[in-house]
PDB file of C-alpha atoms and ligand atoms in Angstrom:
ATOM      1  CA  UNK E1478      18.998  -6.333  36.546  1.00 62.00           C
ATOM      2  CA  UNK E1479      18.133  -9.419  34.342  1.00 92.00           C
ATOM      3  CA  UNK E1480      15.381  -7.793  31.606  1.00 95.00           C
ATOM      4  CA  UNK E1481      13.026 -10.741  32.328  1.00 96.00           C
ATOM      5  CA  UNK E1482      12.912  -9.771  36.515  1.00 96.00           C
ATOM      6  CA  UNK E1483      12.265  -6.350  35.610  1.00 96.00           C
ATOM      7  CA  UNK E1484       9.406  -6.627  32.768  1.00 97.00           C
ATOM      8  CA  UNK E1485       7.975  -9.535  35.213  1.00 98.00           C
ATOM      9  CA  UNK E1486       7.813  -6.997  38.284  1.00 97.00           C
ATOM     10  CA  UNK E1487       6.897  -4.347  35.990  1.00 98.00           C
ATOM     11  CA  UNK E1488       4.234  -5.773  34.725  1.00 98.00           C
ATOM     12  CA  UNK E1489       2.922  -7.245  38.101  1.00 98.00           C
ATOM     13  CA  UNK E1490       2.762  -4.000  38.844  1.00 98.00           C
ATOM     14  CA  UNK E1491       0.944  -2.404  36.185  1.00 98.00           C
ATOM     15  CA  UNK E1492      -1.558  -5.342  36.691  1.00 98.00           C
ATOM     16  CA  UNK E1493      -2.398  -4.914  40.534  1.00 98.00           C
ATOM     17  CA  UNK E1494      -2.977  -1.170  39.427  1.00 98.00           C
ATOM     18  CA  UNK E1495      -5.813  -2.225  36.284  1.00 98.00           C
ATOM     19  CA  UNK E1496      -7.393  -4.493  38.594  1.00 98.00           C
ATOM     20  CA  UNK E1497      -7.732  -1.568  41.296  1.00 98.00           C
ATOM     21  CA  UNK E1498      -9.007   0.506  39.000  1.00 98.00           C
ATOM     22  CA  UNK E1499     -10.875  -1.259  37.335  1.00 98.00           C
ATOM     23  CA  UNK E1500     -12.938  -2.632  41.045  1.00 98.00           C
ATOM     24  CA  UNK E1501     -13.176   1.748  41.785  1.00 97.00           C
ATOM     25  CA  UNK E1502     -15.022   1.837  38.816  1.00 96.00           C
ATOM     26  CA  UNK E1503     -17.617  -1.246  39.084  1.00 97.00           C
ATOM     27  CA  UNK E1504     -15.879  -3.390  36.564  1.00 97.00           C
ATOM     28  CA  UNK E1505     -13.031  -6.713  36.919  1.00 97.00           C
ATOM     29  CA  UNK E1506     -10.187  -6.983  35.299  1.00 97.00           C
ATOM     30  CA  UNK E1507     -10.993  -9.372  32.697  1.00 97.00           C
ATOM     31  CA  UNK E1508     -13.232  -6.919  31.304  1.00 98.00           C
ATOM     32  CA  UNK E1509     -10.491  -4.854  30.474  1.00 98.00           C
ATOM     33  CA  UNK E1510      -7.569  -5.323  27.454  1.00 98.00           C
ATOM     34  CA  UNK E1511      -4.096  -4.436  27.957  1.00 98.00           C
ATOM     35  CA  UNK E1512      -2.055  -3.910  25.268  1.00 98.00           C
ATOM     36  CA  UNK E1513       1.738  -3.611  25.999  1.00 98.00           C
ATOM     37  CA  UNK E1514       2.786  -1.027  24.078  1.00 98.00           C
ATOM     38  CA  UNK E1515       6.683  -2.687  22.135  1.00 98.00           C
ATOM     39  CA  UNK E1516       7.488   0.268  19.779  1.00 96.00           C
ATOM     40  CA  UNK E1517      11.318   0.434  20.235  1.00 95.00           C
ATOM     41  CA  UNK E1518      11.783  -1.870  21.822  1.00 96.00           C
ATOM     42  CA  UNK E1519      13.406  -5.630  20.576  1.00 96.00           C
ATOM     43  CA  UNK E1520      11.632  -8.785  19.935  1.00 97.00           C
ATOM     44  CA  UNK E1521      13.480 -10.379  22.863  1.00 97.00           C
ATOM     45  CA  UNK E1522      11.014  -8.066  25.067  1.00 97.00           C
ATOM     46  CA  UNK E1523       8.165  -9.275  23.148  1.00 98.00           C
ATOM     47  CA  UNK E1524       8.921 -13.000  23.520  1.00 98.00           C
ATOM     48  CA  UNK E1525       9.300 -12.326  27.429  1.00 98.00           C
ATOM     49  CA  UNK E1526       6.155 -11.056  27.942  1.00 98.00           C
ATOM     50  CA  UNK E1527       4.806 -13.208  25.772  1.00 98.00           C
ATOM     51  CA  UNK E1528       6.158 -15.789  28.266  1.00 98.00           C
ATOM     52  CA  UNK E1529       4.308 -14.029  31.013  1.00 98.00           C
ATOM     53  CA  UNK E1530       0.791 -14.044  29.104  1.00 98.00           C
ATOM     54  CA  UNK E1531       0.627 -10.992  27.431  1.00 98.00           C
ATOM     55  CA  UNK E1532      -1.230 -11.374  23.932  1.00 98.00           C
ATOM     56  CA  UNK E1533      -1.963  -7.816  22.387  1.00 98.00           C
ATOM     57  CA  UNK E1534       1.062  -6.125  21.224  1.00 98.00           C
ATOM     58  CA  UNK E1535       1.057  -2.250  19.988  1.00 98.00           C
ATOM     59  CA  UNK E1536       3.116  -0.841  17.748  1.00 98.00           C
ATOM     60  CA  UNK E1537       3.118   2.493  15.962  1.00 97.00           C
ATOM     61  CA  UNK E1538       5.254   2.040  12.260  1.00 97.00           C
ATOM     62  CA  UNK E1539       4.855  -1.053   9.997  1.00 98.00           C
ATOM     63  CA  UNK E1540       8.575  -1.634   8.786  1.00 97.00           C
ATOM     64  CA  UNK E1541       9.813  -2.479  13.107  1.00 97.00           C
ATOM     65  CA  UNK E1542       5.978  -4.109  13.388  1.00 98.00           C
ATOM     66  CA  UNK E1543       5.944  -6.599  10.519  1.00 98.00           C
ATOM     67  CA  UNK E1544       9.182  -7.756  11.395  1.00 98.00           C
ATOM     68  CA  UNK E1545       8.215  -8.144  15.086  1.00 98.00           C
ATOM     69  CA  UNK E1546       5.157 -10.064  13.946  1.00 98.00           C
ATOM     70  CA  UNK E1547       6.848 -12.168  11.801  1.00 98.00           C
ATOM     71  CA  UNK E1548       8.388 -13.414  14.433  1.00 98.00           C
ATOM     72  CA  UNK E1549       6.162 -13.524  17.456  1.00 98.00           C
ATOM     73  CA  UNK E1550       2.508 -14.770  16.840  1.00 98.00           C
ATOM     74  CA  UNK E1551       0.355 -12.544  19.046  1.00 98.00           C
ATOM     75  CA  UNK E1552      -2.391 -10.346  18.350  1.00 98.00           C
ATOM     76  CA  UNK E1553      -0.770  -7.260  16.836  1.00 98.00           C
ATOM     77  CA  UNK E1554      -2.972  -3.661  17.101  1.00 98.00           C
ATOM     78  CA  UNK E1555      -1.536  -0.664  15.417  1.00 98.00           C
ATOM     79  CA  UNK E1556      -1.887   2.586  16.764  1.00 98.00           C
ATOM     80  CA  UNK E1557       0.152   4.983  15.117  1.00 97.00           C
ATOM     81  CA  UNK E1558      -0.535   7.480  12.200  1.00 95.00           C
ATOM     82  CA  UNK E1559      -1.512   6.011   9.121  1.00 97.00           C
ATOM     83  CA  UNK E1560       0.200   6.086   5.874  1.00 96.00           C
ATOM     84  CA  UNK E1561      -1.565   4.997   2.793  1.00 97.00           C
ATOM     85  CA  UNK E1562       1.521   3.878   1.081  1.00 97.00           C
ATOM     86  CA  UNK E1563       1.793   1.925   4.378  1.00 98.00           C
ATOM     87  CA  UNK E1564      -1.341   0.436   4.706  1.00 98.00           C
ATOM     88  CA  UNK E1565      -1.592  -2.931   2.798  1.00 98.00           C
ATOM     89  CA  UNK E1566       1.449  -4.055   4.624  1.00 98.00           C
ATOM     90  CA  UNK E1567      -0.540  -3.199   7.916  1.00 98.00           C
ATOM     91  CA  UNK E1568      -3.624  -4.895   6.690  1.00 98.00           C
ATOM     92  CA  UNK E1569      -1.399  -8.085   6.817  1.00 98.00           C
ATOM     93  CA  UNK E1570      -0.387  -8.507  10.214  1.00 98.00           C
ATOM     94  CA  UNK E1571      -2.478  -6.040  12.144  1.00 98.00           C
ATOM     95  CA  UNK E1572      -5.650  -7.401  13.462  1.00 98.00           C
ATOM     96  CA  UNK E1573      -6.627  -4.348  14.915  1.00 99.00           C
ATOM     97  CA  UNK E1574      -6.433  -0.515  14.035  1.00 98.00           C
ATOM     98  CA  UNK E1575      -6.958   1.818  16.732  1.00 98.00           C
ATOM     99  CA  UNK E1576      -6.291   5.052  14.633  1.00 98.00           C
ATOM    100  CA  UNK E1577      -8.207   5.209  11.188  1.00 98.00           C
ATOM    101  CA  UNK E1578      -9.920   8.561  10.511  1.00 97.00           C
ATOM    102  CA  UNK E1579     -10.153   8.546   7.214  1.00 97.00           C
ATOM    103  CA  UNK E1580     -12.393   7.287   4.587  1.00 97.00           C
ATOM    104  CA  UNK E1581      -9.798   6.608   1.885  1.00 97.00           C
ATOM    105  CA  UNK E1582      -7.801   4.470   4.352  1.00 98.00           C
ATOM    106  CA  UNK E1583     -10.779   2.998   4.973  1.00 98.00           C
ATOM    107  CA  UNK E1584     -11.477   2.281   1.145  1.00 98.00           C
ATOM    108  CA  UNK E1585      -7.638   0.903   1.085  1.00 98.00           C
ATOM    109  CA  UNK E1586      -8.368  -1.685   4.063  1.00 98.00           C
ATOM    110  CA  UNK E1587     -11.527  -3.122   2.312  1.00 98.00           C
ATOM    111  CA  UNK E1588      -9.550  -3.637  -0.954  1.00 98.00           C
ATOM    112  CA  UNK E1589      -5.825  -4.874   0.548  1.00 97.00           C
ATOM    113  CA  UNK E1590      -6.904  -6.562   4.245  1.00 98.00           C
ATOM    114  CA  UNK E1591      -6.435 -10.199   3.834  1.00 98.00           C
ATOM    115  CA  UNK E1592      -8.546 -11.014   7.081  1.00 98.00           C
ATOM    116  CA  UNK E1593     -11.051  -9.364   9.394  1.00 98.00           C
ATOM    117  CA  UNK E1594     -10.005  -6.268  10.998  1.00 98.00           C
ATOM    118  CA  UNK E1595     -11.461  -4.632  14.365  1.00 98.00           C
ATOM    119  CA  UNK E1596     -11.347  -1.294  13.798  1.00 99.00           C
ATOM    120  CA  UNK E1597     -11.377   2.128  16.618  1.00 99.00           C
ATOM    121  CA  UNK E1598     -11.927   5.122  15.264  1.00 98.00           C
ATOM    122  CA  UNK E1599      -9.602   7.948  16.369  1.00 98.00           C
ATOM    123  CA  UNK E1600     -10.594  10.841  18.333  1.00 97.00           C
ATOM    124  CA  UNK E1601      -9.079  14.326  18.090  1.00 96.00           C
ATOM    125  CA  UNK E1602      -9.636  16.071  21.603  1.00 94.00           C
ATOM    126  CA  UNK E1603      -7.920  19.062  21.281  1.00 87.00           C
ATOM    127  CA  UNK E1604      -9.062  20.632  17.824  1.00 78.00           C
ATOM    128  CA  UNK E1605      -5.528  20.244  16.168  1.00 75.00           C
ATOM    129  CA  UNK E1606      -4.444  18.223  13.658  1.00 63.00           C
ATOM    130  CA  UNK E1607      -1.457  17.251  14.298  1.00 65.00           C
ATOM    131  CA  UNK E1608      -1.706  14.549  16.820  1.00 68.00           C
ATOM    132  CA  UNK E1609      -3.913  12.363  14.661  1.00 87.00           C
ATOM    133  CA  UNK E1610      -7.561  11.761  14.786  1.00 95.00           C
ATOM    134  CA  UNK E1611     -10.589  13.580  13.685  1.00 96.00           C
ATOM    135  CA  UNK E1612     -13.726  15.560  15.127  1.00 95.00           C
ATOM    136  CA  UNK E1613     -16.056  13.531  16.272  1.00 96.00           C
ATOM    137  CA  UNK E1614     -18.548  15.017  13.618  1.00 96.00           C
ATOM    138  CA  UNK E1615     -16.536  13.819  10.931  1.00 95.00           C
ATOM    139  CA  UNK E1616     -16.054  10.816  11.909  1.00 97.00           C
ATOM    140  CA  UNK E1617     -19.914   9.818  11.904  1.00 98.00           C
ATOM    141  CA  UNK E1618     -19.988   9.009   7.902  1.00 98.00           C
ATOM    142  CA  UNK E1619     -16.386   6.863   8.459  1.00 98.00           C
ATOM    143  CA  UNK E1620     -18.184   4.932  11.167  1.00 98.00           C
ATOM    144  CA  UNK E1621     -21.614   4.328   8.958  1.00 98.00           C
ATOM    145  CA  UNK E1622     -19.087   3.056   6.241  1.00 98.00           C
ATOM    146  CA  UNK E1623     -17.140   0.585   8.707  1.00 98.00           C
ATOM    147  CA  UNK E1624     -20.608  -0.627  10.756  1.00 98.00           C
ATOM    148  CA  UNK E1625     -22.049  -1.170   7.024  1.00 98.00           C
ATOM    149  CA  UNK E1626     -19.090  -3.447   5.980  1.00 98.00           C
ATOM    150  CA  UNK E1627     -19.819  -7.479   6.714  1.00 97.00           C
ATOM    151  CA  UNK E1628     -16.396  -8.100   6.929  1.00 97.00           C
ATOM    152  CA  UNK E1629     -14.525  -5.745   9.224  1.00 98.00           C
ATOM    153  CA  UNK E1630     -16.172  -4.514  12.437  1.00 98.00           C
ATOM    154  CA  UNK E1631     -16.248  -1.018  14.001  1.00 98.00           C
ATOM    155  CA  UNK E1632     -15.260  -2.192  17.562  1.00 98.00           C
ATOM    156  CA  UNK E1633     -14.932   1.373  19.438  1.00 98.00           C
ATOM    157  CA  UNK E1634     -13.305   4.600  19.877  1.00 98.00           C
ATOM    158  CA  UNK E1635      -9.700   5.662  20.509  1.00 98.00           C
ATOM    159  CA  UNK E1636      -8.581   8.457  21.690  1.00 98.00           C
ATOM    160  CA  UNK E1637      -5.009  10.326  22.894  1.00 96.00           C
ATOM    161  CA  UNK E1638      -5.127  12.635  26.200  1.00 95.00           C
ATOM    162  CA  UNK E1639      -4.036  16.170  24.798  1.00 93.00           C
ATOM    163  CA  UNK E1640      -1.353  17.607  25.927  1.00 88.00           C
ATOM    164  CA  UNK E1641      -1.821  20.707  28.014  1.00 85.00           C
ATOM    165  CA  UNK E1642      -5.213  20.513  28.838  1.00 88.00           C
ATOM    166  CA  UNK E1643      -6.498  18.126  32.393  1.00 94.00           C
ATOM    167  CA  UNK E1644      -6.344  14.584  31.253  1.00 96.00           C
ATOM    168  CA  UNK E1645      -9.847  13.776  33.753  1.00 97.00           C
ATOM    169  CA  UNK E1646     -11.550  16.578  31.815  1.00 96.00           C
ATOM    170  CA  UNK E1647     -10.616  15.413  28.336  1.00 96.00           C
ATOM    171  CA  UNK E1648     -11.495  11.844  29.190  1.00 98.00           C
ATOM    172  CA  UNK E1649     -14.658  12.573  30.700  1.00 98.00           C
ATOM    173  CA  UNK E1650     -15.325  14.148  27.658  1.00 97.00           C
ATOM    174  CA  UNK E1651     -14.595  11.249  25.605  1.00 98.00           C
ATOM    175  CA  UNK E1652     -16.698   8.993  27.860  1.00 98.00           C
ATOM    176  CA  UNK E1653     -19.449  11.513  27.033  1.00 98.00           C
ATOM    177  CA  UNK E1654     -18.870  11.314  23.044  1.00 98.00           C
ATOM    178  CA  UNK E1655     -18.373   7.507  23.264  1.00 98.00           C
ATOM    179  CA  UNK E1656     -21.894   7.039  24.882  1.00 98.00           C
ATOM    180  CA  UNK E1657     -23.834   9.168  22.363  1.00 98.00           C
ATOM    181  CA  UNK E1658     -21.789   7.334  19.627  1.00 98.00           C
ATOM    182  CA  UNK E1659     -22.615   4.414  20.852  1.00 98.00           C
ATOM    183  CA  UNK E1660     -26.410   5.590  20.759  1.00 98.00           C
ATOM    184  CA  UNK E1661     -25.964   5.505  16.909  1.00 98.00           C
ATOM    185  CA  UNK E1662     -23.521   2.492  16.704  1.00 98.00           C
ATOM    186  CA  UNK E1663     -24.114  -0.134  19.316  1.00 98.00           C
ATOM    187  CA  UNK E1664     -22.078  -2.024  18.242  1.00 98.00           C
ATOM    188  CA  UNK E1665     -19.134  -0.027  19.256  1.00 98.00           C
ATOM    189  CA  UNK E1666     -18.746  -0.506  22.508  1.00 98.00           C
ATOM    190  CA  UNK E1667     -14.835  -0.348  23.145  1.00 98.00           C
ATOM    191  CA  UNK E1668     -12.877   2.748  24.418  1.00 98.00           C
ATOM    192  CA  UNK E1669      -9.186   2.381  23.491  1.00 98.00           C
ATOM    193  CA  UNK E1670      -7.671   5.090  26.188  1.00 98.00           C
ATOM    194  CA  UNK E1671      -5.400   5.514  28.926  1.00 98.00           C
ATOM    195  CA  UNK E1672      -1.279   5.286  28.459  1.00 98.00           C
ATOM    196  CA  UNK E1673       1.339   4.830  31.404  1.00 97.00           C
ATOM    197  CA  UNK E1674       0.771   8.272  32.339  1.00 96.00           C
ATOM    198  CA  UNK E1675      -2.957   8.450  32.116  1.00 98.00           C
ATOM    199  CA  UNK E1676      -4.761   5.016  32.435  1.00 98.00           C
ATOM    200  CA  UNK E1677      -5.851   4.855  35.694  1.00 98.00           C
ATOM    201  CA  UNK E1678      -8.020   7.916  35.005  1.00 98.00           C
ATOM    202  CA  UNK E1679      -8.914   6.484  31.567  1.00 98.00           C
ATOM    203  CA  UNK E1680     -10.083   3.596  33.510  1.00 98.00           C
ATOM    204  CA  UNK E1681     -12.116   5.947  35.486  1.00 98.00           C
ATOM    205  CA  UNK E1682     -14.007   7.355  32.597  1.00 98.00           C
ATOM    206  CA  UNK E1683     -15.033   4.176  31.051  1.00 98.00           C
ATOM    207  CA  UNK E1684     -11.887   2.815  29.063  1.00 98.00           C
ATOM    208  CA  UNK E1685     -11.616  -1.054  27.878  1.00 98.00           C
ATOM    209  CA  UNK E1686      -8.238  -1.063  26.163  1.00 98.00           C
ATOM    210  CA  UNK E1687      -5.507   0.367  27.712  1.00 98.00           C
ATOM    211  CA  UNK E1688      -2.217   0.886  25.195  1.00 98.00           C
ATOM    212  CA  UNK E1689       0.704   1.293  27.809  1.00 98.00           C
ATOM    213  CA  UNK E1690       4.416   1.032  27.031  1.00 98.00           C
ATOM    214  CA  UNK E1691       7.133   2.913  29.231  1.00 97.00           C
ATOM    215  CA  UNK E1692       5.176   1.702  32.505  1.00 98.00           C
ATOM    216  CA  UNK E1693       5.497  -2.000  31.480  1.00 98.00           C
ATOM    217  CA  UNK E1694       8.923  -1.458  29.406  1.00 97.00           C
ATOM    218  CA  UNK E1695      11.004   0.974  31.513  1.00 94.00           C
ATOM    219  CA  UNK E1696      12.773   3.583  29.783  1.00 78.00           C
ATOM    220  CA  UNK E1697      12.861   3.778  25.804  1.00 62.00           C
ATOM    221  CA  UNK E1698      16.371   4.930  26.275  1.00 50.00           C
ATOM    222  CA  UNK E1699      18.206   3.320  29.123  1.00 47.00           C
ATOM    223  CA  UNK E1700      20.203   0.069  28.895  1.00 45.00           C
ATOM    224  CA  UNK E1701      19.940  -0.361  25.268  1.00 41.00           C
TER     225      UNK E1701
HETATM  226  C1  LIG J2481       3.544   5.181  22.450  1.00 77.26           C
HETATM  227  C2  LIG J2481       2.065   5.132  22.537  1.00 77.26           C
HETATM  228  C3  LIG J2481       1.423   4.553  23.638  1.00 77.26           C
HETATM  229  C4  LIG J2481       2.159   4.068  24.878  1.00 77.26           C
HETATM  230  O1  LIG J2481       2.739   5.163  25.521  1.00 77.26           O
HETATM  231  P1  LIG J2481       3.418   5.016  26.974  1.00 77.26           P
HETATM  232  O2  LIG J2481       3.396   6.408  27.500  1.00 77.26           O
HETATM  233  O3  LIG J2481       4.795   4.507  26.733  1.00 77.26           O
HETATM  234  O4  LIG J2481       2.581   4.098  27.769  1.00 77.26           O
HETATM  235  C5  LIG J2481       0.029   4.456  23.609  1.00 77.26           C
HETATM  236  N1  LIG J2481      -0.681   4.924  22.564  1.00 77.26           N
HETATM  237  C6  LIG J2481      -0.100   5.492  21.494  1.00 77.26           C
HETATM  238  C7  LIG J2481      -0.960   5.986  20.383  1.00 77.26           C
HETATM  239  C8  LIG J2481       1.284   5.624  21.449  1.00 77.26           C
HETATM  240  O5  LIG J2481       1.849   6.215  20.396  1.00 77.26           O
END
């Protein structure tokens, strides 16, 4: 099938199901942000959709993401893990980070970012450390640090469904932690959750930004 049919129906698809969602759970769908997720796939994809309206890219490694960005202007948000060795290069075509949870990236983006940055701080659900994020306790003196800064903002929380534990209970949890953080930081009122497998639910619980690839992007490994 010709790429630009199937990312257009694709997408048309994934769009009827945000703005069902998002009516089930009081809300429209321009109060929602969907990111389409690129990470592996080419630039060609990204100028398509970008010929169908879509504005906020994803992308989880700087070396494929500053090259993408170089050549598509967009709003680029990364979400993967971050590397400090990594991180001034992010700073420069990022304009969002969904994943910081730690202070000395934190310290690195206030000396290297060469614009504004809206920044989500990452949620760990599951207690281990190996899927990025932190505990929501330690993330309270990160977020005082980001709210006090005048020139980058602390926009919300993000957070990954765990793996092996139910994805409503975990996000119902992080709709719980989001409103008391939100208590403290007002400011924060974004909720970056909800992949192709999971965003309907995430919608369900209070999400704003959904990061979704495969639905939108078909299969990272077929026909390429
Ligand atoms: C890859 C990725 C996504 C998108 O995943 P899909 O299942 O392809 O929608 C969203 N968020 C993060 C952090 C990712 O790494």
């Amino acid at each position: 099938m010709n790429r630009e049919i199937e990312i257009c129906e694709r997408l048309q698809e994934v769009e009827e199901r945000i703005s069902s969602a998002a009516s089930a759970s009081g809300r429209t769908r321009s109060q929602i942000t969907l990111i389409a997720v690129t990470k592996n796939f080419p630039v060609s994809d990204i100028a398509i959709l970008k010929g169908l309206g879509v504005n906020d890219f994803g992308e989880n490694r700087d070396s494929e993401a500053s090259q993408k960005a170089s050549e598509v202007k967009a709003r680029w948000h990364f979400q993967g893990q971050i590397q400090s060795n990594k991180l001034k290069s992010i700073c420069t075509w990022a304009e969002v980070i969904h994943s910081l949870d730690d202070l000395r990236h934190f310290e690195l983006i206030q000396k290297f970012a060469p614009h504004p940055l809206d920044i989500f701080l990452q949620v760990n659900l599951d207690g281990l450390e190996h899927r990025g994020g932190g505990s929501i306790q330690s993330l309270y003196p990160l977020a005082e640090k980001v709210a006090a800064d005048s020139h980058h903002s602390l926009v919300g929380l993000m957070a990954v469904a765990p793996l092996g534990i139910d994805v409503a209970s975990s996000f119902e949890n992080l709709q719980g932690l989001h409103e008391a953080f939100m208590r403290d930081f007002p400011m924060a009122t974004k909720l970056s959750a909800g992949m192709s497998a999971d965003f309907e639910i995430a919608l369900s619980f209070g999400a704003t930004h959904l990061r979704i690839g495969s639905e939108i992007m078909g299969s990272r490994y077929l026909g390429r």
